[in-house]
Structure formats: structure tokens, C-alpha cells
Amino acid sequence: MDRSETAQSKPKEGPTAEGAVSCSAEGCGRAFTTFRGLRLHMKRAHPATFEATKKPIVNQCWENMEKILLAELEIKLSRGTVLVGVNLW
């Protein structure tokens, strides 16, 4: 078996071993040795369930007041040295 055949092989299936993770989708009894393998299976075999269990991406943005407070703190800590040409908001 060459390398390309190995890459195309199905993930190992079988009875749930100690430390293995099983697919929780109804009617699916596949077990995986890694959580990553389970998530890949969920994405491909059960896309609706996968989408429902994904964590939302959170983009934290600084509010203007937080930017002002940080700028004031920076000025205070730098003992009055001001950065010229820096737009904080």
C-alpha cells in the first residue's frame, strides 16, 4: 500500500475503546481515536449537526472609551512622551 492509498483510507472504526470518541448523531455508531477525527467526520457526514455545534467566532473590538483610556495610560506610563502620527480612533 503506497502513501496515496493510506491517505484515502477510511478512519478506523470499531467498538469504542478506552479514550475513543463516538459520533453522537442518531443512527451513526462510528468511533474515532481522536476528537479531530470525530469533528472531520461530523463536518462531512452530518453537516447540519456540525454547524449547530460549532463555537461562534468572536471578534473582540476595542470601544472608543477603551482606546482613550489606554492612550491616557500610555501617556502616563511613558512620562509625557507622545507618539506623533498615531491615530487611536
GROMACS .gro file of C-alpha atoms in nm:
model
   89
    1MET     CA    1   0.000   0.000   0.000
    2ASP     CA    2   0.156   0.329  -0.103
    3ARG     CA    3   0.118   0.664   0.065
    4SER     CA    4  -0.171   0.788  -0.153
    5GLU     CA    5  -0.378   0.480  -0.068
    6THR     CA    6  -0.313   0.531   0.302
    7ALA     CA    7  -0.433   0.891   0.285
    8GLN     CA    8  -0.756   0.780   0.120
    9SER     CA    9  -0.830   0.504   0.372
   10LYS     CA   10  -1.135   0.532   0.595
   11PRO     CA   11  -1.078   0.621   0.960
   12LYS     CA   12  -1.060   0.321   1.191
   13GLU     CA   13  -1.398   0.204   1.307
   14GLY     CA   14  -1.494  -0.044   1.568
   15PRO     CA   15  -1.612  -0.076   1.923
   16THR     CA   16  -1.544   0.222   2.140
   17ALA     CA   17  -1.208   0.172   2.304
   18GLU     CA   18  -1.093   0.346   2.619
   19GLY     CA   19  -1.026   0.710   2.530
   20ALA     CA   20  -1.207   0.688   2.195
   21VAL     CA   21  -1.482   0.930   2.099
   22SER     CA   22  -1.807   0.821   1.936
   23CYS     CA   23  -2.032   1.003   1.694
   24SER     CA   24  -2.344   1.124   1.873
   25ALA     CA   25  -2.555   1.159   1.557
   26GLU     CA   26  -2.866   0.944   1.552
   27GLY     CA   27  -2.807   0.612   1.378
   28CYS     CA   28  -2.431   0.661   1.348
   29GLY     CA   29  -2.216   0.432   1.555
   30ARG     CA   30  -1.872   0.531   1.431
   31ALA     CA   31  -1.593   0.570   1.685
   32PHE     CA   32  -1.272   0.766   1.643
   33THR     CA   33  -0.941   0.763   1.824
   34THR     CA   34  -0.915   1.144   1.820
   35PHE     CA   35  -1.155   1.434   1.868
   36ARG     CA   36  -1.017   1.586   1.548
   37GLY     CA   37  -1.120   1.273   1.356
   38LEU     CA   38  -1.469   1.294   1.504
   39ARG     CA   39  -1.506   1.662   1.406
   40LEU     CA   40  -1.393   1.589   1.050
   41HIS     CA   41  -1.647   1.305   1.030
   42MET     CA   42  -1.922   1.531   1.167
   43LYS     CA   43  -1.837   1.802   0.913
   44ARG     CA   44  -1.855   1.561   0.619
   45ALA     CA   45  -2.125   1.313   0.725
   46HIS     CA   46  -2.354   1.527   0.943
   47PRO     CA   47  -2.309   1.890   0.829
   48ALA     CA   48  -2.624   2.024   0.997
   49THR     CA   49  -2.523   1.880   1.335
   50PHE     CA   50  -2.168   2.003   1.284
   51GLU     CA   51  -2.284   2.359   1.214
   52ALA     CA   52  -2.510   2.352   1.521
   53THR     CA   53  -2.222   2.250   1.749
   54LYS     CA   54  -1.959   2.494   1.619
   55LYS     CA   55  -1.846   2.768   1.853
   56PRO     CA   56  -1.918   3.114   1.713
   57ILE     CA   57  -1.620   3.323   1.605
   58VAL     CA   58  -1.589   3.623   1.831
   59ASN     CA   59  -1.405   3.930   1.709
   60GLN     CA   60  -1.334   4.147   2.006
   61CYS     CA   61  -1.316   4.514   1.918
   62TRP     CA   62  -1.199   4.791   2.141
   63GLU     CA   63  -1.460   5.055   2.211
   64ASN     CA   64  -1.363   5.422   2.175
   65MET     CA   65  -1.364   5.477   2.552
   66GLU     CA   66  -1.126   5.184   2.600
   67LYS     CA   67  -0.894   5.328   2.333
   68ILE     CA   68  -0.896   5.665   2.510
   69LEU     CA   69  -0.822   5.507   2.848
   70LEU     CA   70  -0.536   5.305   2.700
   71ALA     CA   71  -0.395   5.615   2.528
   72GLU     CA   72  -0.409   5.810   2.854
   73LEU     CA   73  -0.240   5.525   3.039
   74GLU     CA   74   0.028   5.502   2.770
   75ILE     CA   75   0.100   5.875   2.801
   76LYS     CA   76   0.112   5.850   3.179
   77LEU     CA   77   0.346   5.550   3.173
   78SER     CA   78   0.572   5.698   2.906
   79ARG     CA   79   0.609   6.014   3.120
   80GLY     CA   80   0.465   6.250   2.866
   81THR     CA   81   0.633   6.108   2.555
   82VAL     CA   82   0.369   6.135   2.284
   83LEU     CA   83   0.365   5.921   1.973
   84VAL     CA   84   0.327   6.152   1.673
   85GLY     CA   85   0.109   6.038   1.386
   86VAL     CA   86  -0.067   5.756   1.571
   87ASN     CA   87  -0.442   5.751   1.514
   88LEU     CA   88  -0.609   5.584   1.812
   89TRP     CA   89  -0.962   5.601   1.684
   0.00000   0.00000   0.00000
